[in-house]
Every structure is written in structure tokens, then in C-alpha cells.
Short mmCIF file of C-alpha atoms in Angstrom, two decimals:
data_model
loop_
_atom_site.label_atom_id
_atom_site.label_comp_id
_atom_site.label_asym_id
_atom_site.label_seq_id
_atom_site.Cartn_x
_atom_site.Cartn_y
_atom_site.Cartn_z
CA MET B 111 139.94 4.61 78.44
CA VAL B 112 136.97 2.34 77.83
CA ILE B 113 134.45 1.87 80.65
CA THR B 114 133.75 -1.83 81.06
CA SER B 115 131.89 -1.86 84.39
CA LYS B 116 128.11 -1.53 84.61
CA SER B 117 128.51 -0.40 88.21
CA ASN B 118 130.38 2.74 87.11
CA GLN B 119 128.61 5.75 88.64
CA LEU B 120 128.04 7.49 85.30
CA ILE B 121 126.65 4.31 83.77
CA LYS B 122 124.28 3.78 86.70
CA SER B 123 123.08 7.37 86.40
CA VAL B 124 122.43 7.03 82.65
CA ALA B 125 120.67 3.70 83.14
CA SER B 126 118.32 5.33 85.65
CA LEU B 127 117.02 7.72 82.97
CA ALA B 128 114.88 4.92 81.55
CA ASP B 129 112.66 5.67 84.58
CA LYS B 130 110.42 8.76 84.61
CA LYS B 131 111.14 9.29 88.31
CA PHE B 132 114.86 9.75 87.69
CA ARG B 133 114.37 11.82 84.53
CA ARG B 134 112.45 14.25 86.70
CA GLN B 135 114.97 14.15 89.54
CA LEU B 136 117.99 14.65 87.29
CA ASN B 137 116.17 16.82 84.72
CA LYS B 138 117.76 14.81 81.89
CA TYR B 139 116.69 12.46 79.13
CA ILE B 140 118.31 10.14 76.60
CA VAL B 141 118.63 10.56 72.85
CA GLU B 142 119.79 7.46 70.96
CA GLY B 143 121.15 6.86 67.50
CA ILE B 144 123.85 8.46 65.35
CA LYS B 145 121.49 10.63 63.29
CA SER B 146 119.41 11.72 66.30
CA VAL B 147 122.45 12.66 68.37
CA LYS B 148 123.92 14.68 65.50
CA GLU B 149 120.61 16.51 65.05
CA CYS B 150 120.46 17.12 68.80
CA ILE B 151 123.90 18.73 68.64
CA ALA B 152 122.97 20.78 65.56
CA ALA B 153 119.79 22.00 67.29
CA GLY B 154 121.87 23.46 70.11
CA CYS B 155 120.42 21.28 72.86
CA GLU B 156 122.25 21.27 76.19
CA ILE B 157 124.11 17.96 76.21
CA ASP B 158 125.69 16.57 79.37
CA GLU B 159 127.46 13.57 77.90
CA ILE B 160 127.79 11.64 74.69
CA ILE B 161 128.42 7.95 75.24
CA CYS B 162 129.49 5.58 72.51
CA THR B 163 131.09 2.26 71.75
CA PRO B 164 134.72 2.13 70.49
CA GLU B 165 133.68 1.88 66.82
CA ASN B 166 131.92 5.28 67.05
CA GLU B 167 134.58 7.09 69.09
CA GLY B 168 135.97 9.04 66.13
CA ALA B 169 132.58 10.52 65.16
CA PHE B 170 131.93 12.36 68.44
CA TYR B 171 134.73 14.41 69.98
CA GLY B 172 134.95 14.12 73.75
CA ALA B 173 132.55 11.19 73.97
CA VAL B 174 132.73 8.73 76.86
CA VAL B 175 133.69 5.35 75.41
CA VAL B 176 132.14 2.19 76.83
CA SER B 177 132.23 -1.48 75.96
CA GLU B 178 129.48 -3.07 73.82
CA ALA B 179 128.12 -4.88 76.88
CA VAL B 180 127.96 -1.70 78.95
CA PHE B 181 126.29 0.20 76.12
CA LYS B 182 123.62 -2.47 75.76
CA SER B 183 122.91 -2.17 79.50
CA ILE B 184 122.02 1.55 79.15
CA SER B 185 120.37 1.44 75.73
CA CYS B 186 116.59 1.39 75.32
CA GLU B 187 116.83 0.17 71.72
CA LYS B 188 116.44 -3.43 70.54
CA THR B 189 119.33 -2.94 68.10
CA PRO B 190 121.55 -0.18 69.56
CA GLN B 191 123.66 1.90 67.17
CA GLY B 192 126.31 2.46 69.82
CA VAL B 193 125.74 6.20 70.37
CA LEU B 194 123.56 8.07 72.85
CA ALA B 195 123.45 11.52 74.39
CA VAL B 196 122.36 12.57 77.86
CA VAL B 197 120.44 15.80 77.32
CA LYS B 198 119.11 18.44 79.72
CA ILE B 199 115.33 18.80 79.74
CA PRO B 200 114.58 22.43 78.82
CA LYS B 201 113.00 24.52 81.56
CA ASN B 202 110.10 26.10 79.72
CA GLU B 203 108.02 28.25 82.04
CA LEU B 204 104.36 28.42 81.09
CA LYS B 205 103.66 31.48 78.97
CA PRO B 206 101.30 32.60 76.19
CA PRO B 207 101.98 31.11 72.74
CA GLU B 208 103.73 33.17 70.09
CA GLY B 209 101.93 31.46 67.23
CA ASN B 210 99.35 28.77 66.60
CA CYS B 211 99.85 25.96 69.08
CA LEU B 212 98.62 22.59 70.32
CA LEU B 213 97.09 21.42 73.57
CA LEU B 214 97.37 17.70 74.34
CA ASP B 215 94.70 16.70 76.85
CA CYS B 216 95.59 13.51 78.74
CA LEU B 217 97.35 11.62 75.94
CA GLN B 218 98.75 8.47 77.52
CA ASP B 219 100.62 6.68 74.73
CA PRO B 220 104.23 7.92 74.50
CA GLY B 221 104.34 6.85 70.85
CA ASN B 222 101.35 9.05 70.08
CA ILE B 223 102.90 12.00 71.89
CA GLY B 224 106.17 11.60 70.02
CA THR B 225 104.36 11.32 66.70
CA VAL B 226 102.31 14.46 67.43
CA ILE B 227 105.54 16.32 68.29
CA ARG B 228 107.12 15.11 65.04
CA THR B 229 104.14 16.28 62.99
CA ALA B 230 103.82 19.57 64.86
CA ASN B 231 107.44 20.39 64.04
CA ALA B 232 106.85 19.54 60.38
CA ALA B 233 103.61 21.54 60.17
CA GLY B 234 104.99 24.59 61.97
CA TYR B 235 103.31 24.37 65.37
CA GLY B 236 106.20 25.40 67.59
CA GLU B 237 104.53 25.30 71.01
CA ILE B 238 102.76 22.36 72.64
CA TYR B 239 100.92 22.46 75.97
CA LEU B 240 100.47 19.19 77.85
CA ILE B 241 97.86 18.42 80.52
CA ASN B 242 98.19 15.10 82.40
CA CYS B 243 100.03 13.43 79.52
CA ALA B 244 102.58 10.65 79.40
CA ASP B 245 106.18 11.83 79.63
CA PRO B 246 107.27 13.34 76.28
CA TYR B 247 110.90 12.72 77.29
CA SER B 248 110.50 8.95 77.66
CA PRO B 249 112.69 6.94 75.27
CA LYS B 250 109.65 5.81 73.26
CA ALA B 251 108.29 9.35 72.85
CA VAL B 252 111.70 10.80 71.96
CA ARG B 253 112.24 8.06 69.39
CA ALA B 254 108.79 8.62 67.86
CA SER B 255 109.38 12.38 67.65
CA MET B 256 112.18 11.76 65.15
CA SER B 257 114.15 14.79 66.42
CA GLY B 258 111.03 16.97 66.49
CA ILE B 259 111.41 17.29 70.25
CA PHE B 260 114.55 19.40 69.69
CA PHE B 261 112.63 22.02 67.71
CA VAL B 262 109.37 22.60 69.60
CA LYS B 263 108.71 24.06 73.04
CA LEU B 264 106.83 21.86 75.48
CA PHE B 265 104.84 23.34 78.35
CA ALA B 266 103.33 21.09 81.03
CA GLY B 267 100.88 22.18 83.71
CA THR B 268 97.49 21.71 85.30
CA ARG B 269 94.38 22.65 83.34
CA GLU B 270 94.09 25.87 85.30
CA GLU B 271 97.72 26.81 84.66
CA VAL B 272 97.49 26.02 80.95
CA PHE B 273 94.21 27.92 80.55
CA GLU B 274 95.78 30.94 82.24
CA ALA B 275 98.82 30.78 79.94
CA LEU B 276 96.65 30.50 76.83
CA GLY B 277 94.60 33.50 77.92
CA ASN B 278 92.23 34.61 75.18
CA VAL B 279 93.63 32.33 72.48
CA PRO B 280 90.56 30.49 71.10
CA LEU B 281 90.56 26.72 71.57
CA ILE B 282 89.65 24.52 68.61
CA CYS B 283 88.76 21.09 69.98
CA ALA B 284 88.80 17.96 67.86
CA ASP B 285 85.44 16.36 68.68
CA MET B 286 83.11 13.95 66.86
CA ASN B 287 80.22 16.39 67.31
CA GLY B 288 82.07 19.33 65.74
CA GLU B 289 81.75 20.83 62.29
CA ASN B 290 83.60 19.46 59.28
CA ILE B 291 87.18 20.67 59.65
CA PHE B 292 87.59 20.97 55.89
CA ALA B 293 84.77 23.52 55.72
CA PHE B 294 85.85 25.38 58.85
CA ASN B 295 87.48 28.81 58.73
CA PRO B 296 89.88 29.08 61.68
CA PRO B 297 90.69 32.37 63.38
CA GLU B 298 94.06 34.02 62.78
CA LYS B 299 95.45 32.61 66.02
CA TYR B 300 94.27 29.44 67.71
CA CYS B 301 95.14 26.46 69.89
CA LEU B 302 94.24 23.04 68.47
CA CYS B 303 93.24 20.62 71.24
CA ILE B 304 93.70 16.85 70.93
CA GLY B 305 92.11 14.54 73.49
CA ASN B 306 92.82 11.23 75.17
CA GLU B 307 93.10 8.11 73.01
CA GLY B 308 90.01 6.48 74.53
CA GLY B 309 87.99 9.30 76.06
CA GLY B 310 88.66 12.23 73.74
CA ILE B 311 88.67 15.81 75.00
CA SER B 312 87.91 16.20 78.71
CA ASP B 313 84.77 18.06 79.74
CA GLU B 314 86.92 20.73 81.38
CA VAL B 315 88.76 21.53 78.14
CA LEU B 316 85.66 21.11 75.98
CA SER B 317 83.81 23.66 78.11
CA LYS B 318 86.48 26.23 77.16
CA ALA B 319 86.28 25.51 73.44
CA ALA B 320 85.51 28.39 71.10
CA TYR B 321 85.07 25.89 68.24
CA THR B 322 84.74 22.13 67.80
CA VAL B 323 85.73 20.38 64.58
CA LYS B 324 85.64 16.82 63.31
CA ILE B 325 87.36 14.84 60.61
CA PRO B 326 84.64 13.28 58.42
CA MET B 327 84.81 9.47 58.25
CA ARG B 328 82.90 6.60 56.72
CA GLU B 329 80.25 5.03 58.92
CA THR B 330 82.31 1.84 59.00
CA CYS B 331 85.08 3.67 60.93
CA GLU B 332 84.47 4.52 64.57
CA SER B 333 87.54 6.67 65.20
CA LEU B 334 91.09 7.54 64.19
CA ASN B 335 94.30 7.18 66.14
CA ALA B 336 94.95 10.34 68.21
CA ALA B 337 98.26 11.11 66.48
CA VAL B 338 96.73 10.56 63.03
CA SER B 339 93.81 12.84 63.90
CA ALA B 340 96.21 15.48 65.19
CA GLY B 341 98.25 15.35 62.00
CA ILE B 342 95.24 15.67 59.71
CA ALA B 343 93.83 18.54 61.79
CA MET B 344 97.13 20.41 61.95
CA TYR B 345 97.58 20.39 58.20
CA ALA B 346 93.90 20.99 57.44
CA LEU B 347 93.86 24.18 59.51
CA LYS B 348 97.14 25.40 58.02
CA ASN B 349 96.00 24.64 54.49
CA ILE B 350 92.72 26.52 54.97
CA LYS B 351 94.62 29.62 56.09
CA ASN B 352 96.97 29.33 53.12
CA ARG B 353 94.04 29.08 50.71
CA GLU B 354 92.55 32.21 52.20
CA VAL B 355 95.77 34.08 51.45
#
């Protein structure tokens, strides 16, 4: 049976997940695209439904089939591929990190958050703590993460809650007044902190920093994009440790 009505209860529920309010209420988010949905399945994510158009029915067993018009009404993509999954948001209780981790301090651009998640997964930072950030499960952030969101653990909380969870793990803050990151020797275990796109690291987080580091730049450049800075810093710190070994 093909669902052709946009007023179908399931369709209305899925459409609501474009809104942060309903993602929180239902504890679900949307993953779109054939490749992304397949990677979501392979990663073992808890999937509620897979919804597809008739042309993709054979690729996903048990999928709910909807008309092209209905699919476009629930898709957040400009050019939908005709496949999406409704996925449970993992319930990750705040706890100390197992390895080197990231702290994102008030990042507000979902694209930046998704890109940081993508890079963190690639660079081997498996735990990310978020303080007052944009929703990492928004369609834009999920898309930008390029499936990275399936393979890292996200922990959200207040500054006090995150500080308590991090315990004695030293914070390395990316700050323009810090020392050259390429000459810096990081401790064995650390938490790399990335600040807000416009304001940088908050005073509250900066006051807890054990170290501050900067990425050297030409005088003609005022700053780097937050996600670009995060990527450079993640790999720089990893590479330094590898050279030491």
C-alpha cells in the first residue's frame, strides 16, 4: 500500500521532526538519503521507520512506501533521494570521557556542528560534549556530519554538569592568545574546547582551561571558521602525539 495523504498520522509525525521542539518531545530525528540510511542501519542505530518512494521500495525491507508528493512534504532536502529514516536519539547520560574528547561551547551554526562531528569521527574523537549549542540532530547538522553522528557519543548539559563529568581531564582551549598549537605538547588525555563562531570560548570555560592554543595565521586573516579551526586543532594534537611515539 502506498500512502498518498499528507494528513496521514505517521506522515504528520515525521513532518514535525523538522522542528527542534518535536524532536525533543518525540526523541527522534531524521536521516535522509540512500547512502546515509544504509550507514545508519550498518551502525546499529535504533530506527523507528524507513520511509521511501515506490522506486526505492525494493532496497529497504519493511519500508513504508509513500507517493512522491508525500515524500517531498516530509523531506528537508532540495532534491530528495526518496529515502529517509526516523531514528531514535540516543540517551547518553553525562559521564567522564573514555578517551580524548571535544567540548563545543555555544556553537550556533548547525552546519558547523555537523562538520565538527564529521571531522571528530574521522580523527578519532569519539565523545563530544555540548554546552548551549544548536541542535546536533537538526536536518542541517545531520547532513553536514556525513554519517559521523552515528559513530560518536554526544553529551549535552549545562557548564556545571559538563565540568563535573569531565572531572580532572585538562581542557585545551582554542584561543587567539594561546601558544602555537604546532609547538605544543598535549597531555596524554585532554578535552579540546572550541568556542562560539563570533565570541570564541566563553569566560566560564576559559577560566577552567589548563592550556590555551592558537592556530598561527597571517596578519591579513582575522579568524578561521569554527569547524575549520576544530579540524586543524584535532589533527594537530593527534599528530603531535603520534610523533612523540
